[in-house]
Amino acid sequence: MATPIHGIALRTVRHNERNDILTLYTAESGRMSVIVSAGTSAASRRRRALTMPLSLVECVVMDRPGRNLNPIRDLRPTLPLPGLHTDPRRMSVAMFTAETLWHILPEGDADKSLWRFLADAVTFLDATPDSVANFHLALLMGIGHYLGIAPDTASYRPGRIFDMAGGRFLDTPPTAHGHWLEAGDAAALHSLQRITLTNSHLFEMTRAERQRALDLTLQYYSMHYAPLGRMRSLDILRHLAF
C-alpha cells in the first residue's frame, strides 16, 4: 500500500551499503523510520540534501506487511528552507533541535497539533530576521506543553524552590528526592515560561545565563524522558558566539 506522508527530518544513519534509515516526525503517523538510498549517484546526493536536519519533506511510503522499515518514493521538499541550510548559526541550531527531537518525541500515534507546532517552528527558524540565539529554549518550552510536562507556573511564588521531579514550585525542598532548584534558578525558570518563538529575541541573556537555562531545561527533560546530556550537537551549540 502506498501512503503519502508529510514529515520533518530528524536523523539519517547508515543501514547497509545500499541504504540509510531516515527518521521522520510525520503529520500522518507520528514518528517513523523509512529506508532511503545511500548510493553515490546524483539522485542519492540530492536525497541526502533533501533530508538535512529539520527539512520539511513529503513522500510516499511503500507499506509492506511484516516489515518495520519500508522504502519511500517521490521524496521532495514541502517548502524550501534557504536560510536554514546556508546560515551556519541556523544550521547548528537545527542540528541540535533535530537531535533533541529524535530523543524526546515518543513513538505512537500522530499528534497533528504538535506536528504543526514543529513545522511552524522550522519555517520560523528559516525565515526570521531576528536573532535565533534563544530559539532552542523557546522550542523546548513550547514542546513541554504538548508532552504534558510543562512546569506548573500557577504554583510559583517569589522565593520558592522548583521540584524538578514534580514540576511544581514549593516552599520547601521535597524530602523524597534531591532534584530541585534553588530559588534563584527557580525564578529564572519561571520567567522562561513566558518565552515563545516570536518573542524569544526579546529575552536578553548573557552567554552564561543562556547555557545555564539550557542545562536546567535539558536536566528537566532528562528526568521525564531520555537522557540528553551526551548529544553530539550540544557542544557545537555551546560554542556558538551568540
Coordinates of N, CA and C in Angstrom, one line a residue:
M1 N 0.9 -1.2 0.0 CA 0.0 0.0 0.0 C 0.9 1.2 0.0
A2 N 0.5 2.2 -0.8 CA 1.3 3.5 -0.9 C 0.6 4.5 -0.1
T3 N 1.3 5.1 0.9 CA 0.8 6.1 1.8 C 1.5 7.4 1.7
P4 N 0.9 8.5 1.3 CA 1.5 9.8 1.3 C 1.7 10.3 2.7
I5 N 2.9 10.9 3.0 CA 3.2 11.5 4.3 C 3.9 12.8 4.2
H6 N 3.8 13.6 5.2 CA 4.5 14.9 5.3 C 5.3 14.8 6.6
G7 N 6.6 15.1 6.5 CA 7.5 14.8 7.7 C 8.5 15.9 7.9
I8 N 9.1 15.9 9.1 CA 10.2 16.7 9.5 C 11.4 15.7 9.7
A9 N 12.5 16.0 9.0 CA 13.6 15.1 9.0 C 14.4 15.3 10.4
L10 N 14.6 14.2 11.1 CA 15.3 14.2 12.4 C 16.7 13.6 12.3
R11 N 16.8 12.5 11.7 CA 18.2 11.8 11.7 C 18.3 10.8 10.6
T12 N 19.5 10.8 10.0 CA 19.8 9.7 9.0 C 21.0 9.0 9.4
V13 N 20.9 7.6 9.4 CA 22.0 6.8 9.8 C 22.2 5.7 8.7
R14 N 23.4 5.2 8.6 CA 23.6 4.1 7.6 C 23.0 2.8 8.1
H15 N 22.3 2.2 7.1 CA 21.7 0.9 7.4 C 22.5 -0.3 6.8
N16 N 22.9 -0.1 5.6 CA 23.9 -1.1 5.0 C 24.5 -0.4 3.8
E17 N 25.2 -1.1 3.0 CA 26.0 -0.4 1.9 C 25.1 0.3 0.9
R18 N 23.8 -0.1 0.8 CA 22.9 0.4 -0.2 C 21.9 1.4 0.4
N19 N 21.6 1.3 1.7 CA 20.5 2.1 2.2 C 20.9 2.8 3.5
D20 N 20.2 3.9 3.7 CA 20.2 4.6 5.0 C 18.8 4.5 5.6
I21 N 18.8 4.7 7.0 CA 17.5 4.8 7.7 C 17.2 6.3 8.0
L22 N 16.1 6.8 7.5 CA 15.7 8.2 7.8 C 14.6 8.2 8.8
T23 N 14.8 8.9 9.9 CA 13.7 9.1 10.9 C 13.0 10.4 10.7
L24 N 11.7 10.3 10.6 CA 10.9 11.5 10.4 C 9.9 11.6 11.5
Y25 N 9.4 12.8 11.8 CA 8.2 13.0 12.6 C 7.1 13.5 11.6
T26 N 6.1 12.7 11.5 CA 5.1 13.0 10.4 C 3.8 13.4 10.9
A27 N 3.0 14.1 10.1 CA 1.7 14.6 10.4 C 0.7 13.4 10.5
E28 N 1.0 12.4 9.6 CA 0.0 11.3 9.5 C 0.3 10.1 10.5
S29 N 1.5 9.9 10.8 CA 1.8 8.6 11.6 C 2.7 8.9 12.8
G30 N 3.0 10.2 13.1 CA 3.9 10.4 14.2 C 5.3 10.1 13.8
R31 N 6.1 9.6 14.8 CA 7.5 9.3 14.5 C 7.6 8.0 13.7
M32 N 8.4 8.0 12.7 CA 8.5 6.8 11.9 C 9.9 6.8 11.2
S33 N 10.4 5.6 10.9 CA 11.7 5.4 10.2 C 11.4 4.7 8.8
V34 N 12.1 5.2 7.8 CA 11.9 4.6 6.5 C 13.3 4.4 5.8
I35 N 13.3 3.7 4.7 CA 14.5 3.3 4.0 C 14.7 4.3 2.9
V36 N 15.9 4.9 2.7 CA 16.3 5.7 1.6 C 17.6 5.2 1.0
S37 N 17.8 5.5 -0.3 CA 19.0 5.0 -0.9 C 20.3 5.7 -0.4
A38 N 21.4 5.0 -0.2 CA 22.6 5.6 0.3 C 23.7 5.5 -0.8
G39 N 23.3 5.5 -2.0 CA 24.3 5.4 -3.1 C 25.1 6.7 -3.3
T40 N 25.9 6.7 -4.4 CA 26.7 7.9 -4.7 C 26.3 8.6 -5.9
S41 N 25.1 8.2 -6.5 CA 24.6 8.8 -7.7 C 24.1 10.2 -7.4
A42 N 23.9 10.9 -8.4 CA 23.4 12.3 -8.3 C 22.0 12.3 -7.6
A43 N 21.2 11.3 -7.9 CA 19.9 11.2 -7.2 C 20.0 11.0 -5.7
S44 N 21.0 10.1 -5.3 CA 21.2 9.8 -3.9 C 21.7 11.1 -3.2
R45 N 22.6 11.8 -3.8 CA 23.1 13.0 -3.2 C 22.0 14.0 -3.0
R46 N 21.1 14.1 -4.0 CA 20.0 15.0 -3.9 C 19.1 14.6 -2.7
R47 N 18.9 13.3 -2.6 CA 18.0 12.9 -1.5 C 18.7 13.2 -0.1
R48 N 20.0 13.1 0.0 CA 20.6 13.4 1.2 C 20.5 14.9 1.5
A49 N 20.6 15.7 0.5 CA 20.4 17.2 0.6 C 19.0 17.5 1.1
L50 N 18.0 16.7 0.6 CA 16.6 17.0 1.0 C 16.3 16.6 2.4
T51 N 17.2 15.8 3.0 CA 16.9 15.2 4.4 C 17.8 15.7 5.4
M52 N 18.4 16.9 5.2 CA 19.2 17.6 6.2 C 18.3 17.8 7.5
P53 N 18.9 18.0 8.7 CA 18.1 18.1 9.9 C 17.1 19.2 9.8
L54 N 15.9 18.9 10.2 CA 14.7 19.7 10.2 C 14.1 20.0 8.8
S55 N 14.6 19.4 7.8 CA 14.0 19.6 6.4 C 12.5 19.2 6.5
L56 N 11.7 19.9 5.8 CA 10.3 19.6 5.6 C 10.1 18.9 4.3
V57 N 9.7 17.6 4.4 CA 9.6 16.8 3.1 C 8.2 16.2 3.0
E58 N 7.9 15.7 1.9 CA 6.8 14.9 1.6 C 7.2 13.7 0.7
C59 N 6.6 12.6 0.9 CA 7.0 11.4 0.1 C 5.8 10.4 0.2
V60 N 6.0 9.3 -0.5 CA 5.1 8.2 -0.4 C 5.8 7.0 0.2
V61 N 5.2 6.4 1.3 CA 5.8 5.2 1.9 C 5.1 4.0 1.3
M62 N 6.0 3.1 0.9 CA 5.5 1.8 0.3 C 5.4 0.8 1.4
D63 N 4.2 0.8 2.1 CA 3.9 -0.1 3.2 C 3.9 -1.6 2.8
R64 N 4.8 -2.4 3.4 CA 4.8 -3.8 3.1 C 4.6 -4.6 4.4
P65 N 3.5 -5.4 4.4 CA 3.2 -6.2 5.6 C 4.3 -7.0 6.2
G66 N 4.5 -6.9 7.5 CA 5.5 -7.7 8.2 C 6.9 -7.0 8.2
R67 N 7.0 -5.8 7.7 CA 8.3 -5.1 7.7 C 8.2 -3.9 8.6
N68 N 9.2 -3.7 9.4 CA 9.3 -2.5 10.3 C 9.8 -1.3 9.5
L69 N 10.6 -1.5 8.5 CA 11.2 -0.5 7.7 C 10.7 -0.6 6.3
N70 N 10.2 0.5 5.8 CA 9.6 0.4 4.4 C 10.3 1.5 3.6
P71 N 10.5 1.2 2.3 CA 11.1 2.2 1.4 C 10.1 3.4 1.1
I72 N 10.6 4.4 0.5 CA 9.8 5.6 0.1 C 10.1 5.9 -1.4
R73 N 9.2 6.6 -2.0 CA 9.4 7.1 -3.3 C 8.9 8.6 -3.4
D74 N 9.2 9.3 -4.4 CA 8.7 10.6 -4.7 C 9.1 11.6 -3.6
L75 N 10.3 11.5 -3.1 CA 10.7 12.4 -2.0 C 11.0 13.8 -2.6
R76 N 10.4 14.8 -1.9 CA 10.5 16.1 -2.4 C 10.3 17.1 -1.2
P77 N 10.9 18.3 -1.3 CA 10.7 19.3 -0.2 C 9.3 19.8 -0.2
T78 N 8.7 19.9 1.0 CA 7.5 20.6 1.1 C 7.6 22.1 1.0
L79 N 8.7 22.6 1.5 CA 9.0 24.0 1.4 C 10.5 24.2 1.4
P80 N 11.0 25.1 0.5 CA 12.5 25.4 0.5 C 12.8 26.1 1.8
L81 N 14.0 25.8 2.3 CA 14.5 26.4 3.5 C 15.9 27.0 3.3
P82 N 16.0 28.0 2.5 CA 17.4 28.5 2.2 C 18.1 29.1 3.3
G83 N 17.5 29.7 4.3 CA 18.2 30.3 5.4 C 18.7 29.2 6.3
L84 N 17.8 28.2 6.5 CA 18.2 27.1 7.5 C 19.4 26.3 7.0
H85 N 19.5 26.2 5.7 CA 20.6 25.3 5.2 C 21.8 26.0 4.7
T86 N 21.9 27.3 4.8 CA 23.0 28.0 4.4 C 23.7 28.9 5.5
D87 N 22.9 29.3 6.5 CA 23.5 30.1 7.6 C 24.0 29.2 8.7
P88 N 25.3 29.3 9.0 CA 26.0 28.4 9.9 C 25.3 28.3 11.3
R89 N 24.9 29.5 11.8 CA 24.2 29.5 13.1 C 22.9 28.8 13.1
R90 N 22.1 29.0 12.1 CA 20.8 28.4 12.0 C 21.0 26.9 11.7
M91 N 22.0 26.5 11.0 CA 22.3 25.1 10.8 C 22.6 24.4 12.1
S92 N 23.4 25.0 12.9 CA 23.8 24.5 14.2 C 22.6 24.3 15.1
V93 N 21.8 25.3 15.1 CA 20.6 25.3 15.9 C 19.7 24.2 15.4
A94 N 19.6 24.0 14.1 CA 18.8 23.0 13.5 C 19.3 21.6 13.9
M95 N 20.6 21.4 13.8 CA 21.2 20.1 14.2 C 20.8 19.7 15.6
F96 N 21.0 20.7 16.5 CA 20.7 20.5 18.0 C 19.2 20.2 18.1
T97 N 18.4 20.9 17.5 CA 16.9 20.8 17.6 C 16.5 19.4 17.1
A98 N 17.0 19.0 15.9 CA 16.6 17.7 15.4 C 17.1 16.6 16.3
E99 N 18.3 16.7 16.8 CA 18.8 15.6 17.7 C 18.0 15.5 19.0
T100 N 17.6 16.7 19.5 CA 16.8 16.7 20.7 C 15.4 16.1 20.4
L101 N 14.8 16.4 19.3 CA 13.5 15.9 19.0 C 13.6 14.4 18.8
W102 N 14.7 13.9 18.2 CA 14.9 12.5 18.0 C 14.9 11.7 19.3
H103 N 15.4 12.4 20.4 CA 15.4 11.7 21.7 C 14.1 11.8 22.4
I104 N 13.4 12.9 22.3 CA 12.2 13.1 23.2 C 10.9 12.8 22.5
L105 N 10.8 12.8 21.2 CA 9.5 12.6 20.6 C 9.1 11.1 20.7
P106 N 8.0 10.8 21.3 CA 7.7 9.4 21.6 C 7.2 8.7 20.3
E107 N 7.3 7.4 20.3 CA 6.7 6.5 19.3 C 5.2 6.5 19.6
G108 N 4.4 6.3 18.6 CA 3.0 6.2 18.8 C 2.2 6.9 17.8
D109 N 0.9 7.2 18.1 CA 0.0 7.8 17.1 C 0.4 9.2 16.8
A110 N -0.1 9.7 15.7 CA 0.2 11.1 15.3 C -0.4 12.1 16.2
D111 N 0.3 13.2 16.4 CA -0.2 14.3 17.1 C -0.1 15.5 16.1
K112 N -1.2 15.8 15.4 CA -1.2 16.8 14.4 C -0.9 18.2 14.9
S113 N -1.4 18.5 16.1 CA -1.1 19.8 16.7 C 0.4 20.0 17.0
L114 N 1.0 18.9 17.5 CA 2.4 19.0 17.8 C 3.2 19.1 16.5
W115 N 2.8 18.3 15.5 CA 3.5 18.4 14.2 C 3.4 19.8 13.6
R116 N 2.2 20.4 13.7 CA 2.0 21.7 13.2 C 2.9 22.7 13.9
F117 N 3.0 22.6 15.2 CA 3.8 23.5 16.0 C 5.3 23.4 15.6
L118 N 5.7 22.1 15.4 CA 7.1 21.9 15.0 C 7.4 22.4 13.5
A119 N 6.5 22.2 12.6 CA 6.6 22.6 11.3 C 6.7 24.2 11.2
D120 N 5.8 24.8 12.0 CA 5.8 26.3 12.0 C 7.1 26.8 12.6
A121 N 7.6 26.0 13.6 CA 8.9 26.4 14.2 C 10.1 26.4 13.2
V122 N 10.0 25.3 12.4 CA 11.1 25.2 11.4 C 11.0 26.4 10.4
T123 N 9.9 26.7 9.9 CA 9.8 27.8 9.0 C 10.1 29.1 9.7
F124 N 9.9 29.3 10.9 CA 10.2 30.5 11.7 C 11.8 30.5 11.8
L125 N 12.4 29.4 12.1 CA 13.9 29.4 12.2 C 14.5 29.8 10.9
D126 N 13.9 29.3 9.8 CA 14.5 29.6 8.5 C 14.3 31.1 8.1
A127 N 13.2 31.7 8.4 CA 12.9 33.0 7.8 C 13.0 34.2 8.7
T128 N 13.1 34.0 10.1 CA 13.0 35.2 10.9 C 14.3 36.1 10.7
P129 N 14.1 37.4 10.7 CA 15.2 38.3 10.6 C 15.8 38.6 11.9
D130 N 15.2 38.1 13.0 CA 15.7 38.4 14.3 C 16.7 37.3 14.8
S131 N 17.4 37.5 15.9 CA 18.3 36.6 16.4 C 17.7 35.3 16.8
V132 N 18.4 34.2 16.5 CA 17.9 32.8 16.8 C 18.6 32.3 18.0
A133 N 19.3 33.1 18.8 CA 20.1 32.7 20.0 C 19.2 31.9 21.0
N134 N 18.0 32.3 21.1 CA 17.1 31.7 22.1 C 16.1 30.7 21.5
F135 N 16.2 30.4 20.2 CA 15.2 29.6 19.6 C 15.0 28.3 20.2
H136 N 16.1 27.6 20.6 CA 16.1 26.2 21.1 C 15.4 26.2 22.5
L137 N 15.6 27.3 23.3 CA 14.9 27.4 24.6 C 13.4 27.6 24.4
A138 N 13.0 28.5 23.4 CA 11.6 28.7 23.2 C 10.9 27.4 22.7
L139 N 11.6 26.7 21.8 CA 11.1 25.4 21.3 C 10.8 24.4 22.4
L140 N 11.8 24.2 23.3 CA 11.7 23.3 24.4 C 10.6 23.6 25.3
M141 N 10.5 24.9 25.6 CA 9.4 25.4 26.5 C 8.0 25.1 25.8
G142 N 7.9 25.3 24.5 CA 6.7 25.0 23.8 C 6.3 23.6 23.8
I143 N 7.3 22.7 23.5 CA 7.1 21.3 23.4 C 6.6 20.7 24.7
G144 N 7.1 21.3 25.8 CA 6.7 20.8 27.1 C 5.2 20.8 27.3
H145 N 4.5 21.7 26.7 CA 3.0 21.8 26.9 C 2.4 20.6 26.1
Y146 N 2.9 20.3 25.0 CA 2.3 19.2 24.2 C 2.6 17.9 24.8
L147 N 3.8 17.7 25.5 CA 4.1 16.5 26.1 C 3.6 16.3 27.5
G148 N 3.0 17.4 28.0 CA 2.4 17.3 29.3 C 3.3 17.4 30.5
I149 N 4.5 18.0 30.2 CA 5.5 18.2 31.3 C 5.8 19.6 31.6
A150 N 5.0 20.6 31.1 CA 5.3 22.0 31.4 C 5.2 22.2 32.9
P151 N 6.1 23.0 33.4 CA 6.1 23.4 34.9 C 4.7 24.0 35.2
D152 N 4.3 23.8 36.4 CA 3.1 24.4 36.9 C 3.4 25.8 37.4
T153 N 3.2 26.7 36.5 CA 3.5 28.1 36.8 C 2.6 28.7 37.8
A154 N 1.4 28.2 38.0 CA 0.4 28.7 39.0 C 0.9 28.5 40.4
S155 N 1.8 27.6 40.6 CA 2.3 27.3 41.9 C 3.5 28.2 42.3
Y156 N 3.9 29.1 41.4 CA 5.1 29.9 41.7 C 4.8 31.1 42.6
R157 N 5.7 31.3 43.6 CA 5.8 32.4 44.4 C 7.2 32.8 44.5
P158 N 7.5 34.1 44.6 CA 8.9 34.5 44.8 C 9.5 33.9 46.0
G159 N 10.7 33.3 45.8 CA 11.4 32.7 46.9 C 11.2 31.2 47.0
R160 N 10.3 30.7 46.2 CA 10.0 29.2 46.2 C 11.1 28.5 45.4
I161 N 11.3 27.2 45.8 CA 12.2 26.4 45.0 C 11.4 25.6 44.0
F162 N 12.1 24.9 43.0 CA 11.3 24.2 42.0 C 11.7 22.7 42.1
D163 N 10.6 21.9 42.2 CA 10.7 20.5 42.3 C 10.8 19.9 40.9
M164 N 12.0 19.5 40.5 CA 12.3 19.0 39.1 C 11.4 17.8 38.8
A165 N 11.2 16.9 39.8 CA 10.5 15.7 39.5 C 9.0 15.9 39.4
G166 N 8.5 16.8 40.3 CA 7.1 17.0 40.3 C 6.6 18.1 39.4
G167 N 7.5 19.0 38.9 CA 7.2 20.1 38.1 C 6.4 21.2 38.7
R168 N 6.6 21.3 40.1 CA 5.9 22.4 40.8 C 6.9 23.2 41.6
F169 N 6.5 24.4 42.0 CA 7.2 25.3 42.8 C 6.7 25.1 44.3
L170 N 7.7 25.0 45.2 CA 7.3 24.6 46.6 C 8.0 25.6 47.5
D171 N 7.5 25.6 48.7 CA 8.1 26.5 49.8 C 9.4 25.8 50.3
T172 N 9.3 24.5 50.4 CA 10.5 23.8 51.0 C 10.9 22.6 50.1
P173 N 12.1 22.2 50.1 CA 12.6 21.1 49.2 C 11.8 19.8 49.5
P174 N 11.6 19.0 48.4 CA 11.0 17.7 48.6 C 11.8 16.8 49.4
T175 N 11.2 15.9 50.2 CA 12.0 15.0 51.0 C 12.3 13.7 50.4
A176 N 11.5 13.4 49.3 CA 11.6 12.1 48.6 C 12.8 12.0 47.7
H177 N 13.4 13.1 47.3 CA 14.5 13.1 46.3 C 15.2 14.4 46.4
G178 N 16.4 14.5 45.8 CA 17.2 15.7 45.8 C 17.2 16.5 44.5
H179 N 16.2 16.3 43.7 CA 16.2 17.0 42.4 C 15.3 18.3 42.4
W180 N 15.9 19.3 42.9 CA 15.2 20.6 43.0 C 16.1 21.8 42.7
L181 N 15.6 22.9 42.4 CA 16.4 24.1 42.1 C 16.2 25.1 43.2
E182 N 17.3 25.8 43.5 CA 17.3 26.9 44.5 C 16.4 28.0 43.9
A183 N 16.0 28.9 44.8 CA 15.1 30.0 44.5 C 15.5 30.8 43.3
G184 N 16.8 31.1 43.1 CA 17.3 31.9 42.0 C 17.1 31.2 40.7
D185 N 17.5 30.0 40.6 CA 17.2 29.2 39.4 C 15.8 29.0 39.1
A186 N 15.0 28.8 40.2 CA 13.6 28.6 40.1 C 12.9 29.8 39.5
A187 N 13.3 31.0 39.9 CA 12.8 32.3 39.4 C 13.1 32.4 37.9
A188 N 14.3 32.1 37.6 CA 14.8 32.2 36.2 C 13.9 31.2 35.3
L189 N 13.7 30.0 35.8 CA 12.9 29.0 35.1 C 11.5 29.5 34.9
H190 N 10.9 30.1 35.9 CA 9.6 30.6 35.9 C 9.5 31.7 34.8
S191 N 10.5 32.6 34.8 CA 10.5 33.7 33.8 C 10.5 33.2 32.4
L192 N 11.3 32.1 32.2 CA 11.4 31.5 30.9 C 10.2 30.9 30.3
Q193 N 9.2 30.6 31.2 CA 7.9 30.1 30.7 C 7.1 31.1 29.9
R194 N 7.5 32.3 29.8 CA 6.9 33.3 29.0 C 7.4 33.4 27.6
I195 N 8.5 32.6 27.4 CA 9.2 32.7 26.1 C 8.4 32.0 25.0
T196 N 8.4 32.6 23.8 CA 7.8 32.0 22.6 C 8.7 32.1 21.5
L197 N 8.4 31.5 20.4 CA 9.3 31.6 19.2 C 9.3 33.1 18.8
T198 N 8.2 33.8 18.8 CA 8.1 35.1 18.2 C 8.7 36.2 19.1
N199 N 8.7 35.9 20.5 CA 9.3 36.9 21.4 C 10.7 36.5 21.9
S200 N 11.2 35.4 21.4 CA 12.5 34.9 22.0 C 13.6 35.8 21.9
H201 N 13.6 36.6 20.8 CA 14.7 37.5 20.6 C 14.7 38.7 21.6
L202 N 13.6 38.9 22.3 CA 13.5 40.0 23.2 C 14.0 39.6 24.6
F203 N 14.3 38.3 24.8 CA 14.8 37.8 26.1 C 16.4 38.0 26.1
E204 N 16.8 39.0 26.8 CA 18.2 39.3 26.9 C 18.9 38.5 27.9
M205 N 19.9 37.7 27.5 CA 20.7 36.8 28.3 C 22.1 36.9 28.0
T206 N 23.0 36.8 29.0 CA 24.4 36.6 28.7 C 24.6 35.1 28.2
R207 N 25.8 34.9 27.6 CA 26.0 33.5 27.2 C 26.0 32.5 28.3
A208 N 26.5 32.9 29.5 CA 26.5 32.0 30.7 C 25.0 31.8 31.1
E209 N 24.2 32.8 31.1 CA 22.8 32.7 31.5 C 22.1 31.7 30.5
R210 N 22.3 31.9 29.3 CA 21.7 31.1 28.2 C 22.1 29.6 28.4
Q211 N 23.4 29.4 28.6 CA 23.8 28.0 28.8 C 23.3 27.4 30.1
R212 N 23.2 28.2 31.1 CA 22.6 27.7 32.4 C 21.1 27.3 32.2
A213 N 20.4 28.2 31.5 CA 19.0 27.9 31.2 C 18.8 26.6 30.4
L214 N 19.7 26.4 29.4 CA 19.7 25.2 28.6 C 20.0 24.0 29.4
D215 N 21.0 24.1 30.3 CA 21.4 23.0 31.1 C 20.2 22.5 32.0
L216 N 19.6 23.5 32.6 CA 18.5 23.2 33.5 C 17.3 22.6 32.7
T217 N 17.0 23.1 31.5 CA 15.9 22.6 30.7 C 16.2 21.1 30.3
L218 N 17.5 20.9 29.9 CA 17.8 19.5 29.5 C 17.8 18.6 30.6
Q219 N 18.2 19.1 31.8 CA 18.1 18.2 33.0 C 16.6 17.9 33.3
Y220 N 15.8 18.8 33.1 CA 14.3 18.6 33.4 C 13.8 17.6 32.4
Y221 N 14.1 17.7 31.1 CA 13.6 16.8 30.1 C 14.2 15.4 30.4
S222 N 15.5 15.4 30.8 CA 16.1 14.1 31.0 C 15.4 13.3 32.2
M223 N 14.9 14.0 33.1 CA 14.2 13.3 34.2 C 12.9 12.8 33.7
H224 N 12.3 13.4 32.7 CA 10.9 13.0 32.3 C 11.0 12.1 31.0
Y225 N 12.1 12.2 30.3 CA 12.2 11.4 29.0 C 13.6 10.8 29.0
A226 N 14.3 10.9 27.9 CA 15.6 10.2 27.7 C 16.7 11.2 28.1
P227 N 17.8 10.6 28.6 CA 19.0 11.5 28.9 C 19.4 12.3 27.7
L228 N 19.7 13.6 28.0 CA 20.0 14.5 26.8 C 21.4 15.1 27.0
G229 N 22.2 14.7 27.9 CA 23.4 15.4 28.2 C 24.6 15.0 27.3
R230 N 24.5 14.0 26.5 CA 25.6 13.5 25.7 C 25.3 13.7 24.2
M231 N 24.5 14.6 23.8 CA 24.2 14.8 22.4 C 25.4 15.4 21.7
R232 N 25.7 14.9 20.5 CA 26.9 15.4 19.8 C 26.7 16.8 19.4
S233 N 25.5 17.3 19.1 CA 25.3 18.7 18.6 C 25.4 19.7 19.8
L234 N 25.3 19.2 21.0 CA 25.3 20.1 22.1 C 26.6 21.0 22.2
D235 N 27.7 20.3 22.1 CA 29.0 21.0 22.1 C 29.1 22.1 21.1
I236 N 28.6 21.8 19.9 CA 28.6 22.8 18.8 C 27.7 24.0 19.2
L237 N 26.6 23.7 19.7 CA 25.7 24.8 20.1 C 26.3 25.7 21.2
R238 N 27.0 25.1 22.1 CA 27.6 25.8 23.2 C 28.7 26.8 22.7
H239 N 29.3 26.4 21.6 CA 30.4 27.3 21.2 C 30.0 28.3 20.2
L240 N 28.7 28.4 19.9 CA 28.2 29.5 19.0 C 28.4 30.8 19.7
A241 N 28.8 31.8 19.0 CA 29.1 33.1 19.6 C 27.8 34.0 19.6
F242 N 26.8 33.5 20.3 CA 25.6 34.3 20.4 C 25.8 35.3 21.5

